[in-house]
Coordinates of N, CA and C in Angstrom, one line a residue:
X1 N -32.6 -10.8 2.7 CA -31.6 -10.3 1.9 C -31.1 -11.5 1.0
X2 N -30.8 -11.0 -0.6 CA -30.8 -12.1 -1.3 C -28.8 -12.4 -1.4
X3 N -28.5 -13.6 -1.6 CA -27.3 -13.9 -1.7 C -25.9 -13.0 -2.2
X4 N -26.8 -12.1 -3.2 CA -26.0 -11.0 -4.0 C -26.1 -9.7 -3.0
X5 N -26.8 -9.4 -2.6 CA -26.7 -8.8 -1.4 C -26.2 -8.6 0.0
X6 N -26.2 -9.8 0.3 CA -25.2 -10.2 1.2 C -23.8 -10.1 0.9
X7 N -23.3 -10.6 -0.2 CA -22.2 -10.7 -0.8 C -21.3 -9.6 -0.8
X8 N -22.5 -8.4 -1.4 CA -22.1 -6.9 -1.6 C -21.7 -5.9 -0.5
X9 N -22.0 -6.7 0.6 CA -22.4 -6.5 2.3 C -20.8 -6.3 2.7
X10 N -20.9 -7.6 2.3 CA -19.2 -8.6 2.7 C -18.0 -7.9 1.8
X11 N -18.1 -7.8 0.7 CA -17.2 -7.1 -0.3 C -16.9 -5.7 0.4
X12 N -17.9 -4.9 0.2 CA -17.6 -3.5 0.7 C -17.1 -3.3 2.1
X13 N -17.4 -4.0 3.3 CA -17.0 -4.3 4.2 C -15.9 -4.7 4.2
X14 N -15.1 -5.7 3.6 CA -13.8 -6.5 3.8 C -12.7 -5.2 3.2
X15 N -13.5 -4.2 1.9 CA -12.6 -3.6 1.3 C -12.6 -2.5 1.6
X16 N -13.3 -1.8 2.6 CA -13.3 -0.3 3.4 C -12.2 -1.0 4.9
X17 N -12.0 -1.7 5.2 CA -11.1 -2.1 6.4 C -10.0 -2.5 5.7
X18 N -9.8 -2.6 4.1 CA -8.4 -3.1 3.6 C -7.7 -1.6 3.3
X19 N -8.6 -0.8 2.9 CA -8.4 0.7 2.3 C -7.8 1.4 3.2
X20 N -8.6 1.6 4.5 CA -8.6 1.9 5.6 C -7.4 1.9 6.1
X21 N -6.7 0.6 6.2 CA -5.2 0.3 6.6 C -4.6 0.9 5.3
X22 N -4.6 0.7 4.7 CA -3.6 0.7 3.0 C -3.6 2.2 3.4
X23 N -4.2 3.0 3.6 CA -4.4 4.6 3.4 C -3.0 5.0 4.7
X24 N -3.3 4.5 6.3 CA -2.5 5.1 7.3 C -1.5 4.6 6.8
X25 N -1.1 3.3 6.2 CA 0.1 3.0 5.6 C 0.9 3.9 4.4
X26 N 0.2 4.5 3.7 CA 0.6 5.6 3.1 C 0.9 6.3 3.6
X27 N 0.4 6.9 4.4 CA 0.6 8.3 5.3 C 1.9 8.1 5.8
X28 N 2.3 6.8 6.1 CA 3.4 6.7 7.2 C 4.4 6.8 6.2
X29 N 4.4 5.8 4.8 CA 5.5 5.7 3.6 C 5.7 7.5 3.1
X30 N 4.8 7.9 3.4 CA 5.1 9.5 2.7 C 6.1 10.2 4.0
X31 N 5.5 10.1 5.2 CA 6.3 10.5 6.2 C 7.8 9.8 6.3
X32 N 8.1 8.7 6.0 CA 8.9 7.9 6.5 C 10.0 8.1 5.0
X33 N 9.9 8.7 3.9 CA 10.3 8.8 2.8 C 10.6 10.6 2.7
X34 N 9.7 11.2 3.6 CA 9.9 12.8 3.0 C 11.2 13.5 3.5
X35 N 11.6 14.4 3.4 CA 12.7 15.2 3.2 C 13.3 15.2 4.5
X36 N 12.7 15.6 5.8 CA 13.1 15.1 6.7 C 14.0 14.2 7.3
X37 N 13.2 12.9 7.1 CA 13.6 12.0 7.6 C 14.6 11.0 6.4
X38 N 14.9 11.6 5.8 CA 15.7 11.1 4.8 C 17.5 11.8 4.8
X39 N 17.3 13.3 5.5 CA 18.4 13.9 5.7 C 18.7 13.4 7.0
X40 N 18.3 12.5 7.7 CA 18.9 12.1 9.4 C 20.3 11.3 9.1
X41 N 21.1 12.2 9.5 CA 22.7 11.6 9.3 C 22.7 10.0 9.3
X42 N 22.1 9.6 10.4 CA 22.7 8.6 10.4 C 22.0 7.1 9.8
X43 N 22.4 6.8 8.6 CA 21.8 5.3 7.9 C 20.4 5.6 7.3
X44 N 20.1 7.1 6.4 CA 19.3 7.1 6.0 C 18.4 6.1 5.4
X45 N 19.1 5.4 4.2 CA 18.6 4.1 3.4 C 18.6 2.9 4.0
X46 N 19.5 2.8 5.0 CA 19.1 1.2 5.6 C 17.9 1.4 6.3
X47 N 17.4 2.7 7.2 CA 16.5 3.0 7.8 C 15.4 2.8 7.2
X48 N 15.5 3.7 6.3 CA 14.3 3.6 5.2 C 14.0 2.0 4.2
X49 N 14.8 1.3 4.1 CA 15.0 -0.1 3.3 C 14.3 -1.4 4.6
X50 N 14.2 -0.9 6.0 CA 13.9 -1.6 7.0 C 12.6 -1.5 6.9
X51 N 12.1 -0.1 7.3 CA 10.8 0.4 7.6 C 10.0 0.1 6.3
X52 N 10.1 0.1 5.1 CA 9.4 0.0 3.9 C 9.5 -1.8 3.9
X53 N 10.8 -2.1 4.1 CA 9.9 -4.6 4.6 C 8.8 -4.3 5.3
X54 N 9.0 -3.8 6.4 CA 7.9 -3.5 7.5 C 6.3 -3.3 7.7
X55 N 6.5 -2.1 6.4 CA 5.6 -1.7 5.8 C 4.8 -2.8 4.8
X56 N 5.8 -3.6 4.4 CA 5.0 -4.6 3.2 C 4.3 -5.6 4.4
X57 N 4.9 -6.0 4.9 CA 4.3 -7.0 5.8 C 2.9 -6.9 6.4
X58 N 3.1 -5.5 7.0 CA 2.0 -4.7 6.8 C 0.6 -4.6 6.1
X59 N 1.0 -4.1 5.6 CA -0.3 -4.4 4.0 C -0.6 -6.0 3.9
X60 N 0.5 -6.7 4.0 CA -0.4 -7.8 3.5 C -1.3 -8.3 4.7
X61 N -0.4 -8.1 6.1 CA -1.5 -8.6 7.0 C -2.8 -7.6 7.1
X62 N -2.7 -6.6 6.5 CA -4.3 -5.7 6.3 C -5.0 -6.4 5.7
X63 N -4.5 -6.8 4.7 CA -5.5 -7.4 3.3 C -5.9 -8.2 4.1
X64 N -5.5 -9.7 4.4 CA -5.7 -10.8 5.1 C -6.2 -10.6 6.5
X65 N -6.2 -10.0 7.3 CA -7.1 -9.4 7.8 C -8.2 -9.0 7.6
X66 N -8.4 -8.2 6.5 CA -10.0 -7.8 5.9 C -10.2 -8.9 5.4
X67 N -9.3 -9.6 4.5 CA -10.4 -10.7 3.8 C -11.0 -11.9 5.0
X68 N -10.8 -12.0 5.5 CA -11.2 -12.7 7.1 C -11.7 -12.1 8.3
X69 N -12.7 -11.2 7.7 CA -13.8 -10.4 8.7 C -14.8 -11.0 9.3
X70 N -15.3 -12.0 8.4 CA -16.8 -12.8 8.7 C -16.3 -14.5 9.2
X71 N -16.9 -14.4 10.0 CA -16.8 -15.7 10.6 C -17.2 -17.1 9.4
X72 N -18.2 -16.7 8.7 CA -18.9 -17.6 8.0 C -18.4 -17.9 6.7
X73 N -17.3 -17.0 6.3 CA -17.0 -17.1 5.3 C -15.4 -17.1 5.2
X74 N -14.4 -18.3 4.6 CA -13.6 -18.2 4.7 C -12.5 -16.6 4.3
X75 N -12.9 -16.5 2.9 CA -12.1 -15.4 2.6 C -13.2 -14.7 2.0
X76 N -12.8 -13.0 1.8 CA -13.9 -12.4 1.1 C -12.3 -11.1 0.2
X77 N -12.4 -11.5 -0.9 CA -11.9 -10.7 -1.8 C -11.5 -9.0 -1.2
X78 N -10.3 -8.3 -1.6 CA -10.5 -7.1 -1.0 C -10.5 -6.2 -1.9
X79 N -10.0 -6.6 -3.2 CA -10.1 -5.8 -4.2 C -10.9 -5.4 -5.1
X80 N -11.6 -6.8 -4.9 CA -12.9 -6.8 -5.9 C -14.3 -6.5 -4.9
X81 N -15.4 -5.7 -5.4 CA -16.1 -5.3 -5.3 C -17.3 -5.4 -5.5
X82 N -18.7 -6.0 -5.2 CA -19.9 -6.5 -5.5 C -20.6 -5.6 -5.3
X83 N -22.0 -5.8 -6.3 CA -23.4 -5.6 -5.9 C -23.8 -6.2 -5.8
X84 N -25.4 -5.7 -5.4 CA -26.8 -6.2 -5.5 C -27.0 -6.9 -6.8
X85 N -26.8 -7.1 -7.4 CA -26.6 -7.3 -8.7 C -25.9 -8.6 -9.6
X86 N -24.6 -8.6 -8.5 CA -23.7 -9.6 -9.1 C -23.3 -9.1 -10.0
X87 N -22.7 -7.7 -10.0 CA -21.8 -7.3 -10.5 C -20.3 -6.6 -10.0
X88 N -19.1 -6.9 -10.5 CA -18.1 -6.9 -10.4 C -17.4 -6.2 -10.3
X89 N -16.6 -5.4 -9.8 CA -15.4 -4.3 -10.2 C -13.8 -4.4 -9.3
X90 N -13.3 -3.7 -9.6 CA -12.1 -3.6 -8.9 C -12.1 -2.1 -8.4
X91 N -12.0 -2.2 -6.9 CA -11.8 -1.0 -6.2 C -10.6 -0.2 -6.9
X92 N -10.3 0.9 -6.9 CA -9.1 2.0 -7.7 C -8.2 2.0 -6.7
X93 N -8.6 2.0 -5.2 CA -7.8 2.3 -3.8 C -6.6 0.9 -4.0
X94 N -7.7 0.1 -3.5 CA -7.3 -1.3 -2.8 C -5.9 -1.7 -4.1
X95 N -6.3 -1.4 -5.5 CA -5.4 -1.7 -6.6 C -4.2 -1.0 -6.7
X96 N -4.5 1.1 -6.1 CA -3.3 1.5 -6.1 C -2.6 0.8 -4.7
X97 N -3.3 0.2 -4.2 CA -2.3 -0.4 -2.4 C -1.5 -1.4 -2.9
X98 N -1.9 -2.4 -3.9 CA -0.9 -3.6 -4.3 C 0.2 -2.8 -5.0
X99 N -0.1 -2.1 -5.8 CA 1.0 -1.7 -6.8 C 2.0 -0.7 -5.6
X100 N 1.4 0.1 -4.3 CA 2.5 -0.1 -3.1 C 2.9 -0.7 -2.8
X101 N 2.5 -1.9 -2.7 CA 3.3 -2.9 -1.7 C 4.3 -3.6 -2.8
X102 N 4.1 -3.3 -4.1 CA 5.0 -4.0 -5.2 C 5.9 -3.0 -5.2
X103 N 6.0 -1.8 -5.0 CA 6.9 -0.8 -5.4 C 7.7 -0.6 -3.8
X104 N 7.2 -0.8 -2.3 CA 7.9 -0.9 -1.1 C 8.6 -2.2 -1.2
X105 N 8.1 -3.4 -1.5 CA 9.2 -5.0 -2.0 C 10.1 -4.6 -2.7
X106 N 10.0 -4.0 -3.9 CA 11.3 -3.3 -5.0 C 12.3 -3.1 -4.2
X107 N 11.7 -2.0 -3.5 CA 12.6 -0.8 -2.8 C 13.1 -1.2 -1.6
X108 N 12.5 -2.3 -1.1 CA 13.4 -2.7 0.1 C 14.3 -4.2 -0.3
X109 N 13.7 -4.7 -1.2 CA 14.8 -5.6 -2.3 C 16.2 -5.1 -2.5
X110 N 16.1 -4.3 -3.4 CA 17.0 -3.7 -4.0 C 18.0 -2.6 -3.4
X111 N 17.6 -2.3 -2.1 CA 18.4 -1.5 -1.6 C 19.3 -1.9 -0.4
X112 N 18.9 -3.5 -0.4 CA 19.5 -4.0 0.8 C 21.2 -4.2 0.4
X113 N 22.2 -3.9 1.3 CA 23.4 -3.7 1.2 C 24.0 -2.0 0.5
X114 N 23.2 -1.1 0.3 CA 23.6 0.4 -0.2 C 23.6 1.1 1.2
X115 N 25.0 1.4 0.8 CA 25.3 2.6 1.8 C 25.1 3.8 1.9
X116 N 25.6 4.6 2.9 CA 25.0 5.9 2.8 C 25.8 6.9 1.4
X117 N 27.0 6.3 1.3 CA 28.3 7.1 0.2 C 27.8 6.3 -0.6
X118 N 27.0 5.2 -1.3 CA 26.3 5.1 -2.5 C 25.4 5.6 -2.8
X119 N 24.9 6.2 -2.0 CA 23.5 7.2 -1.9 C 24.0 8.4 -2.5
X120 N 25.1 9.0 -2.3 CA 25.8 10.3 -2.2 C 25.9 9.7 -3.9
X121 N 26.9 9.2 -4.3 CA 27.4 9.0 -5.1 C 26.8 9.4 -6.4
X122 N 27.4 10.4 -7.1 CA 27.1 10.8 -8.4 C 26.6 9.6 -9.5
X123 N 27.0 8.3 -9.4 CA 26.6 7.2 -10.5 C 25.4 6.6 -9.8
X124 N 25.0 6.5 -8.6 CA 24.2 5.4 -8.0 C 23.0 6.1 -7.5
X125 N 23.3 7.6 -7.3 CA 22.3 8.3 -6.6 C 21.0 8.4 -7.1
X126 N 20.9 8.9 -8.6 CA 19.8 9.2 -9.2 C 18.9 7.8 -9.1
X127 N 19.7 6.7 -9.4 CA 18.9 5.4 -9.5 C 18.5 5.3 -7.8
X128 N 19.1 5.2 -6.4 CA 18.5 5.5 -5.0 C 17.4 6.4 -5.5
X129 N 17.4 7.1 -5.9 CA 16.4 8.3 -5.8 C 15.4 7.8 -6.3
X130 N 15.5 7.2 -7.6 CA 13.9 6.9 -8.5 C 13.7 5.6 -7.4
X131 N 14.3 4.9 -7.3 CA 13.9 3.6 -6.8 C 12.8 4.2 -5.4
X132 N 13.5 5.0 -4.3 CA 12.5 5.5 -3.8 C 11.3 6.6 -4.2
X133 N 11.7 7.3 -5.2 CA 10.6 8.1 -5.9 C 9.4 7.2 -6.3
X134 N 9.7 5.9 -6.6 CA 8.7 5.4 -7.2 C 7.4 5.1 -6.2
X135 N 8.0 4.3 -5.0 CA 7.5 4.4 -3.8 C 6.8 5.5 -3.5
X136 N 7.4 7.1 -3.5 CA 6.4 8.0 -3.2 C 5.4 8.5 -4.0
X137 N 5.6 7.6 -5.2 CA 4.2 8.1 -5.9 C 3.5 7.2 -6.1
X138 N 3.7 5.6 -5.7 CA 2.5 4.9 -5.4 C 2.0 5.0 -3.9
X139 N 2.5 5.9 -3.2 CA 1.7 5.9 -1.7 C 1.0 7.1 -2.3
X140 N 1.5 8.2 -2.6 CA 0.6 9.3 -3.3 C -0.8 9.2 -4.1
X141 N -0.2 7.8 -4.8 CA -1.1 7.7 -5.7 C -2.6 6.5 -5.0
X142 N -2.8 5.8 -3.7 CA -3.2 5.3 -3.2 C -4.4 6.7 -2.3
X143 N -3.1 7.7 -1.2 CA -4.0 8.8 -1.2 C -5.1 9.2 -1.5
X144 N -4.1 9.5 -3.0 CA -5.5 9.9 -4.3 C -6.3 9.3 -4.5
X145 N -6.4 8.3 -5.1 CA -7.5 7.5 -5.1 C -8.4 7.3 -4.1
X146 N -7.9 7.1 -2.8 CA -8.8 7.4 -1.7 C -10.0 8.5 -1.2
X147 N -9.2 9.2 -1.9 CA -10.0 10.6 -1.8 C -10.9 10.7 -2.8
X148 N -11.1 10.1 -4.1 CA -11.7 10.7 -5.1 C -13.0 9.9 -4.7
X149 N -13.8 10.7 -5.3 CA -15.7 10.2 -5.2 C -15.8 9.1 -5.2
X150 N -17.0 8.2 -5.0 CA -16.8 6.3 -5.0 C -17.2 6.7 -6.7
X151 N -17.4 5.9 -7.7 CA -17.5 5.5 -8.8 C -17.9 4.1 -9.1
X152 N -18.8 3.5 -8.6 CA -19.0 2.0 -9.3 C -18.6 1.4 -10.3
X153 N -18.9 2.4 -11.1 CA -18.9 1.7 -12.6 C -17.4 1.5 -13.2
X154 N -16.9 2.2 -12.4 CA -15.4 2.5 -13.0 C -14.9 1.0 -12.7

């Protein structure tokens, strides 16, 4: 097997076990954000503002984890993607999972010290809302991507 080969081995490898995580981590952000669990009387948003740090730390130990699959190699990219070829791409999955983990940091940033009656609140509410809306459509959008056909070239 020639070097580019190998490589492509390691890539797809490192980035199907980063995916893999990034995906149940979604599932959980969609659960852990849906209607449900967002009406539980008590400390909706701190709850949610806890579990989403949680969640980031998460992901990153996924990534770092996949990128440190092979013994022989210190790190192996999780985003980026090889061939046989030595050629280059960026996974769609692994890219919508950072722009999660950038939109769960936001959201667990910015909502630290909001109460439950700022939540309520006619001036602050809509902004609680988008700030977590945004979150549900980059887990959504990681989903998706998961699910669509592989595409190389893309």
């Amino acid at each position: 097997m020639t070097f580019e080969g190998d490589w492509a081995a390691k890539t797809a490898k490192a980035n199907q076990r980063f995916v893999d995580k990034a995906v149940t981590i979604a599932r959980e952000v969609e659960v852990l954000l849906g209607r449900e669990a967002m009406t539980y009387p008590r400390h909706p948003v701190a709850r949610a503002r806890d579990a989403l740090a949680d969640r980031v730390f998460a992901l990153l130990a996924a990534a770092r984890d996949a990128s440190q699959t092979f013994y022989n190699v210190d790190q192996v990219p999780v985003a980026i993607v090889s061939d046989a070829y030595g050629d280059d791409w960026i996974d769609r999955t692994a890219d919508a999972a950072g722009a999660l983990a950038a939109a769960m940091a936001r959201a667990a940033t910015v909502l630290t010290g909001v109460v439950d009656s700022q939540f309520k609140d006619a001036d602050t509410e809509q902004w609680v809302t988008g700030v977590l809306d945004e979150v549900r459509n980059a887990a959504a959008a990681v989903l998706r991507e998961a699910n669509r056909p592989a595409d190389p070239a893309s």
